[in-house]
Amino acid sequence: MTPAGGMTVQDHVALAEIELCGELIIAASTAAEDRLSQDRIDEVLMGICP
């Protein structure tokens, strides 16, 4: 998003949420089971947000 002044604005919270979602999508796409277990979700998220 570029405001009229030409400066770039970044929403760090939104970027962090996008990163978390991306990591969960990657984990889900490589999982052998149909759904990620709560333990696996926690493992993925704790790897990003210790």
PDB file of N, CA, C and O in Angstrom:
ATOM      1  N   MET A   1       0.846  -1.168   0.000  1.00  0.00           N
ATOM      2  CA  MET A   1       0.000   0.000   0.000  1.00  0.00           C
ATOM      3  C   MET A   1       0.894   1.233   0.000  1.00  0.00           C
ATOM      4  O   MET A   1       1.791   1.358   0.812  1.00  0.00           O
ATOM      5  N   THR A   2       0.655   2.138  -0.897  1.00  0.00           N
ATOM      6  CA  THR A   2       1.460   3.349  -0.973  1.00  0.00           C
ATOM      7  C   THR A   2       0.552   4.563  -0.811  1.00  0.00           C
ATOM      8  O   THR A   2      -0.304   4.808  -1.643  1.00  0.00           O
ATOM      9  N   PRO A   3       0.731   5.321   0.271  1.00  0.00           N
ATOM     10  CA  PRO A   3      -0.060   6.530   0.446  1.00  0.00           C
ATOM     11  C   PRO A   3       0.330   7.604  -0.560  1.00  0.00           C
ATOM     12  O   PRO A   3       1.337   7.488  -1.256  1.00  0.00           O
ATOM     13  N   ALA A   4      -0.430   8.664  -0.604  1.00  0.00           N
ATOM     14  CA  ALA A   4      -0.204   9.743  -1.571  1.00  0.00           C
ATOM     15  C   ALA A   4       1.199  10.329  -1.478  1.00  0.00           C
ATOM     16  O   ALA A   4       1.769  10.743  -2.475  1.00  0.00           O
ATOM     17  N   GLY A   5       1.787  10.347  -0.271  1.00  0.00           N
ATOM     18  CA  GLY A   5       3.121  10.909  -0.097  1.00  0.00           C
ATOM     19  C   GLY A   5       4.231  10.052  -0.664  1.00  0.00           C
ATOM     20  O   GLY A   5       5.377  10.449  -0.690  1.00  0.00           O
ATOM     21  N   GLY A   6       3.932   8.826  -1.098  1.00  0.00           N
ATOM     22  CA  GLY A   6       4.925   7.949  -1.682  1.00  0.00           C
ATOM     23  C   GLY A   6       5.625   7.041  -0.689  1.00  0.00           C
ATOM     24  O   GLY A   6       6.471   6.251  -1.073  1.00  0.00           O
ATOM     25  N   MET A   7       5.315   7.142   0.592  1.00  0.00           N
ATOM     26  CA  MET A   7       5.937   6.279   1.596  1.00  0.00           C
ATOM     27  C   MET A   7       5.197   4.944   1.652  1.00  0.00           C
ATOM     28  O   MET A   7       4.001   4.884   1.459  1.00  0.00           O
ATOM     29  N   THR A   8       5.922   3.871   1.914  1.00  0.00           N
ATOM     30  CA  THR A   8       5.319   2.553   2.047  1.00  0.00           C
ATOM     31  C   THR A   8       4.866   2.354   3.477  1.00  0.00           C
ATOM     32  O   THR A   8       5.597   2.640   4.418  1.00  0.00           O
ATOM     33  N   VAL A   9       3.642   1.851   3.625  1.00  0.00           N
ATOM     34  CA  VAL A   9       3.094   1.573   4.949  1.00  0.00           C
ATOM     35  C   VAL A   9       3.010   0.070   5.113  1.00  0.00           C
ATOM     36  O   VAL A   9       2.543  -0.627   4.219  1.00  0.00           O
ATOM     37  N   GLN A  10       3.501  -0.443   6.239  1.00  0.00           N
ATOM     38  CA  GLN A  10       3.432  -1.867   6.504  1.00  0.00           C
ATOM     39  C   GLN A  10       2.724  -2.085   7.820  1.00  0.00           C
ATOM     40  O   GLN A  10       3.010  -1.421   8.811  1.00  0.00           O
ATOM     41  N   ASP A  11       1.796  -3.006   7.823  1.00  0.00           N
ATOM     42  CA  ASP A  11       1.106  -3.385   9.047  1.00  0.00           C
ATOM     43  C   ASP A  11       1.812  -4.634   9.565  1.00  0.00           C
ATOM     44  O   ASP A  11       1.611  -5.725   9.055  1.00  0.00           O
ATOM     45  N   HIS A  12       2.647  -4.485  10.576  1.00  0.00           N
ATOM     46  CA  HIS A  12       3.471  -5.580  11.069  1.00  0.00           C
ATOM     47  C   HIS A  12       2.635  -6.710  11.659  1.00  0.00           C
ATOM     48  O   HIS A  12       3.012  -7.878  11.554  1.00  0.00           O
ATOM     49  N   VAL A  13       1.499  -6.384  12.254  1.00  0.00           N
ATOM     50  CA  VAL A  13       0.618  -7.421  12.796  1.00  0.00           C
ATOM     51  C   VAL A  13       0.052  -8.262  11.661  1.00  0.00           C
ATOM     52  O   VAL A  13       0.055  -9.492  11.723  1.00  0.00           O
ATOM     53  N   ALA A  14      -0.410  -7.613  10.609  1.00  0.00           N
ATOM     54  CA  ALA A  14      -0.952  -8.332   9.457  1.00  0.00           C
ATOM     55  C   ALA A  14       0.118  -9.204   8.808  1.00  0.00           C
ATOM     56  O   ALA A  14      -0.151 -10.354   8.436  1.00  0.00           O
ATOM     57  N   LEU A  15       1.321  -8.687   8.680  1.00  0.00           N
ATOM     58  CA  LEU A  15       2.409  -9.474   8.091  1.00  0.00           C
ATOM     59  C   LEU A  15       2.733 -10.697   8.947  1.00  0.00           C
ATOM     60  O   LEU A  15       2.981 -11.785   8.412  1.00  0.00           O
ATOM     61  N   ALA A  16       2.710 -10.547  10.261  1.00  0.00           N
ATOM     62  CA  ALA A  16       2.968 -11.675  11.160  1.00  0.00           C
ATOM     63  C   ALA A  16       1.874 -12.722  11.025  1.00  0.00           C
ATOM     64  O   ALA A  16       2.145 -13.931  10.997  1.00  0.00           O
ATOM     65  N   GLU A  17       0.616 -12.282  10.925  1.00  0.00           N
ATOM     66  CA  GLU A  17      -0.493 -13.219  10.767  1.00  0.00           C
ATOM     67  C   GLU A  17      -0.399 -13.968   9.443  1.00  0.00           C
ATOM     68  O   GLU A  17      -0.670 -15.166   9.373  1.00  0.00           O
ATOM     69  N   ILE A  18      -0.005 -13.273   8.404  1.00  0.00           N
ATOM     70  CA  ILE A  18       0.167 -13.911   7.097  1.00  0.00           C
ATOM     71  C   ILE A  18       1.268 -14.964   7.169  1.00  0.00           C
ATOM     72  O   ILE A  18       1.126 -16.059   6.614  1.00  0.00           O
ATOM     73  N   GLU A  19       2.359 -14.654   7.858  1.00  0.00           N
ATOM     74  CA  GLU A  19       3.446 -15.621   8.016  1.00  0.00           C
ATOM     75  C   GLU A  19       2.968 -16.867   8.769  1.00  0.00           C
ATOM     76  O   GLU A  19       3.272 -17.993   8.366  1.00  0.00           O
ATOM     77  N   LEU A  20       2.204 -16.671   9.838  1.00  0.00           N
ATOM     78  CA  LEU A  20       1.681 -17.809  10.603  1.00  0.00           C
ATOM     79  C   LEU A  20       0.770 -18.677   9.742  1.00  0.00           C
ATOM     80  O   LEU A  20       0.881 -19.906   9.751  1.00  0.00           O
ATOM     81  N   CYS A  21      -0.119 -18.024   9.003  1.00  0.00           N
ATOM     82  CA  CYS A  21      -1.024 -18.773   8.126  1.00  0.00           C
ATOM     83  C   CYS A  21      -0.241 -19.543   7.064  1.00  0.00           C
ATOM     84  O   CYS A  21      -0.557 -20.699   6.764  1.00  0.00           O
ATOM     85  N   GLY A  22       0.770 -18.910   6.520  1.00  0.00           N
ATOM     86  CA  GLY A  22       1.596 -19.573   5.511  1.00  0.00           C
ATOM     87  C   GLY A  22       2.277 -20.810   6.059  1.00  0.00           C
ATOM     88  O   GLY A  22       2.314 -21.855   5.401  1.00  0.00           O
ATOM     89  N   GLU A  23       2.811 -20.707   7.266  1.00  0.00           N
ATOM     90  CA  GLU A  23       3.474 -21.863   7.877  1.00  0.00           C
ATOM     91  C   GLU A  23       2.481 -22.993   8.130  1.00  0.00           C
ATOM     92  O   GLU A  23       2.799 -24.172   7.943  1.00  0.00           O
ATOM     93  N   LEU A  24       1.268 -22.647   8.549  1.00  0.00           N
ATOM     94  CA  LEU A  24       0.247 -23.677   8.771  1.00  0.00           C
ATOM     95  C   LEU A  24      -0.178 -24.322   7.448  1.00  0.00           C
ATOM     96  O   LEU A  24      -0.388 -25.533   7.389  1.00  0.00           O
ATOM     97  N   ILE A  25      -0.274 -23.539   6.395  1.00  0.00           N
ATOM     98  CA  ILE A  25      -0.632 -24.078   5.079  1.00  0.00           C
ATOM     99  C   ILE A  25       0.450 -25.027   4.591  1.00  0.00           C
ATOM    100  O   ILE A  25       0.152 -26.113   4.075  1.00  0.00           O
ATOM    101  N   ILE A  26       1.697 -24.658   4.761  1.00  0.00           N
ATOM    102  CA  ILE A  26       2.802 -25.532   4.352  1.00  0.00           C
ATOM    103  C   ILE A  26       2.764 -26.829   5.146  1.00  0.00           C
ATOM    104  O   ILE A  26       2.897 -27.921   4.580  1.00  0.00           O
ATOM    105  N   ALA A  27       2.572 -26.726   6.454  1.00  0.00           N
ATOM    106  CA  ALA A  27       2.507 -27.934   7.292  1.00  0.00           C
ATOM    107  C   ALA A  27       1.339 -28.816   6.886  1.00  0.00           C
ATOM    108  O   ALA A  27       1.472 -30.041   6.803  1.00  0.00           O
ATOM    109  N   ALA A  28       0.199 -28.217   6.600  1.00  0.00           N
ATOM    110  CA  ALA A  28      -0.978 -28.994   6.206  1.00  0.00           C
ATOM    111  C   ALA A  28      -0.762 -29.671   4.853  1.00  0.00           C
ATOM    112  O   ALA A  28      -1.184 -30.810   4.649  1.00  0.00           O
ATOM    113  N   SER A  29      -0.089 -28.988   3.944  1.00  0.00           N
ATOM    114  CA  SER A  29       0.104 -29.557   2.606  1.00  0.00           C
ATOM    115  C   SER A  29       1.089 -30.719   2.611  1.00  0.00           C
ATOM    116  O   SER A  29       1.063 -31.554   1.704  1.00  0.00           O
ATOM    117  N   THR A  30       1.950 -30.781   3.608  1.00  0.00           N
ATOM    118  CA  THR A  30       2.931 -31.862   3.670  1.00  0.00           C
ATOM    119  C   THR A  30       2.538 -32.958   4.653  1.00  0.00           C
ATOM    120  O   THR A  30       3.253 -33.949   4.775  1.00  0.00           O
ATOM    121  N   ALA A  31       1.402 -32.792   5.327  1.00  0.00           N
ATOM    122  CA  ALA A  31       0.973 -33.761   6.335  1.00  0.00           C
ATOM    123  C   ALA A  31       0.408 -35.014   5.670  1.00  0.00           C
ATOM    124  O   ALA A  31      -0.259 -34.937   4.636  1.00  0.00           O
ATOM    125  N   ALA A  32       0.667 -36.138   6.280  1.00  0.00           N
ATOM    126  CA  ALA A  32       0.149 -37.407   5.763  1.00  0.00           C
ATOM    127  C   ALA A  32      -1.329 -37.577   6.104  1.00  0.00           C
ATOM    128  O   ALA A  32      -2.081 -38.190   5.346  1.00  0.00           O
ATOM    129  N   GLU A  33      -1.750 -37.012   7.234  1.00  0.00           N
ATOM    130  CA  GLU A  33      -3.140 -37.146   7.662  1.00  0.00           C
ATOM    131  C   GLU A  33      -4.004 -36.053   7.025  1.00  0.00           C
ATOM    132  O   GLU A  33      -3.494 -35.109   6.438  1.00  0.00           O
ATOM    133  N   ASP A  34      -5.328 -36.212   7.146  1.00  0.00           N
ATOM    134  CA  ASP A  34      -6.254 -35.237   6.564  1.00  0.00           C
ATOM    135  C   ASP A  34      -6.230 -33.897   7.286  1.00  0.00           C
ATOM    136  O   ASP A  34      -6.448 -32.860   6.681  1.00  0.00           O
ATOM    137  N   ARG A  35      -6.008 -33.941   8.601  1.00  0.00           N
ATOM    138  CA  ARG A  35      -6.007 -32.730   9.406  1.00  0.00           C
ATOM    139  C   ARG A  35      -4.765 -32.692  10.274  1.00  0.00           C
ATOM    140  O   ARG A  35      -4.251 -33.728  10.666  1.00  0.00           O
ATOM    141  N   LEU A  36      -4.330 -31.490  10.583  1.00  0.00           N
ATOM    142  CA  LEU A  36      -3.222 -31.351  11.529  1.00  0.00           C
ATOM    143  C   LEU A  36      -3.772 -31.534  12.935  1.00  0.00           C
ATOM    144  O   LEU A  36      -4.824 -30.994  13.275  1.00  0.00           O
ATOM    145  N   SER A  37      -3.061 -32.270  13.742  1.00  0.00           N
ATOM    146  CA  SER A  37      -3.452 -32.413  15.142  1.00  0.00           C
ATOM    147  C   SER A  37      -3.154 -31.098  15.869  1.00  0.00           C
ATOM    148  O   SER A  37      -2.357 -30.281  15.412  1.00  0.00           O
ATOM    149  N   GLN A  38      -3.799 -30.915  17.001  1.00  0.00           N
ATOM    150  CA  GLN A  38      -3.534 -29.714  17.795  1.00  0.00           C
ATOM    151  C   GLN A  38      -2.063 -29.661  18.201  1.00  0.00           C
ATOM    152  O   GLN A  38      -1.455 -28.584  18.207  1.00  0.00           O
ATOM    153  N   ASP A  39      -1.483 -30.829  18.495  1.00  0.00           N
ATOM    154  CA  ASP A  39      -0.059 -30.869  18.849  1.00  0.00           C
ATOM    155  C   ASP A  39       0.817 -30.397  17.690  1.00  0.00           C
ATOM    156  O   ASP A  39       1.793 -29.672  17.888  1.00  0.00           O
ATOM    157  N   ARG A  40       0.477 -30.802  16.475  1.00  0.00           N
ATOM    158  CA  ARG A  40       1.261 -30.396  15.299  1.00  0.00           C
ATOM    159  C   ARG A  40       1.107 -28.897  15.035  1.00  0.00           C
ATOM    160  O   ARG A  40       2.078 -28.211  14.706  1.00  0.00           O
ATOM    161  N   ILE A  41      -0.110 -28.384  15.198  1.00  0.00           N
ATOM    162  CA  ILE A  41      -0.341 -26.946  15.033  1.00  0.00           C
ATOM    163  C   ILE A  41       0.514 -26.184  16.049  1.00  0.00           C
ATOM    164  O   ILE A  41       1.185 -25.213  15.696  1.00  0.00           O
ATOM    165  N   ASP A  42       0.475 -26.629  17.290  1.00  0.00           N
ATOM    166  CA  ASP A  42       1.278 -25.973  18.323  1.00  0.00           C
ATOM    167  C   ASP A  42       2.767 -26.024  17.985  1.00  0.00           C
ATOM    168  O   ASP A  42       3.484 -25.042  18.160  1.00  0.00           O
ATOM    169  N   GLU A  43       3.211 -27.169  17.473  1.00  0.00           N
ATOM    170  CA  GLU A  43       4.618 -27.337  17.113  1.00  0.00           C
ATOM    171  C   GLU A  43       5.012 -26.344  16.007  1.00  0.00           C
ATOM    172  O   GLU A  43       6.065 -25.704  16.094  1.00  0.00           O
ATOM    173  N   VAL A  44       4.159 -26.209  14.998  1.00  0.00           N
ATOM    174  CA  VAL A  44       4.446 -25.289  13.900  1.00  0.00           C
ATOM    175  C   VAL A  44       4.483 -23.854  14.412  1.00  0.00           C
ATOM    176  O   VAL A  44       5.410 -23.103  14.117  1.00  0.00           O
ATOM    177  N   LEU A  45       3.484 -23.477  15.190  1.00  0.00           N
ATOM    178  CA  LEU A  45       3.427 -22.100  15.669  1.00  0.00           C
ATOM    179  C   LEU A  45       4.513 -21.777  16.682  1.00  0.00           C
ATOM    180  O   LEU A  45       5.034 -20.664  16.691  1.00  0.00           O
ATOM    181  N   MET A  46       4.895 -22.728  17.503  1.00  0.00           N
ATOM    182  CA  MET A  46       5.957 -22.484  18.473  1.00  0.00           C
ATOM    183  C   MET A  46       7.316 -22.376  17.790  1.00  0.00           C
ATOM    184  O   MET A  46       8.214 -21.727  18.304  1.00  0.00           O
ATOM    185  N   GLY A  47       7.445 -22.970  16.616  1.00  0.00           N
ATOM    186  CA  GLY A  47       8.679 -22.836  15.857  1.00  0.00           C
ATOM    187  C   GLY A  47       8.857 -21.425  15.319  1.00  0.00           C
ATOM    188  O   GLY A  47       9.957 -20.976  15.051  1.00  0.00           O
ATOM    189  N   ILE A  48       7.745 -20.707  15.194  1.00  0.00           N
ATOM    190  CA  ILE A  48       7.782 -19.342  14.692  1.00  0.00           C
ATOM    191  C   ILE A  48       7.765 -18.338  15.834  1.00  0.00           C
ATOM    192  O   ILE A  48       8.441 -17.334  15.798  1.00  0.00           O
ATOM    193  N   CYS A  49       6.977 -18.637  16.850  1.00  0.00           N
ATOM    194  CA  CYS A  49       6.778 -17.704  17.976  1.00  0.00           C
ATOM    195  C   CYS A  49       7.207 -18.367  19.283  1.00  0.00           C
ATOM    196  O   CYS A  49       6.357 -18.776  20.070  1.00  0.00           O
ATOM    197  N   PRO A  50       8.497 -18.492  19.494  1.00  0.00           N
ATOM    198  CA  PRO A  50       8.946 -19.181  20.718  1.00  0.00           C
ATOM    199  C   PRO A  50       8.613 -18.441  21.993  1.00  0.00           C
ATOM    200  O   PRO A  50       8.287 -17.355  22.082  1.00  0.00           O
TER     201      PRO A  50
END
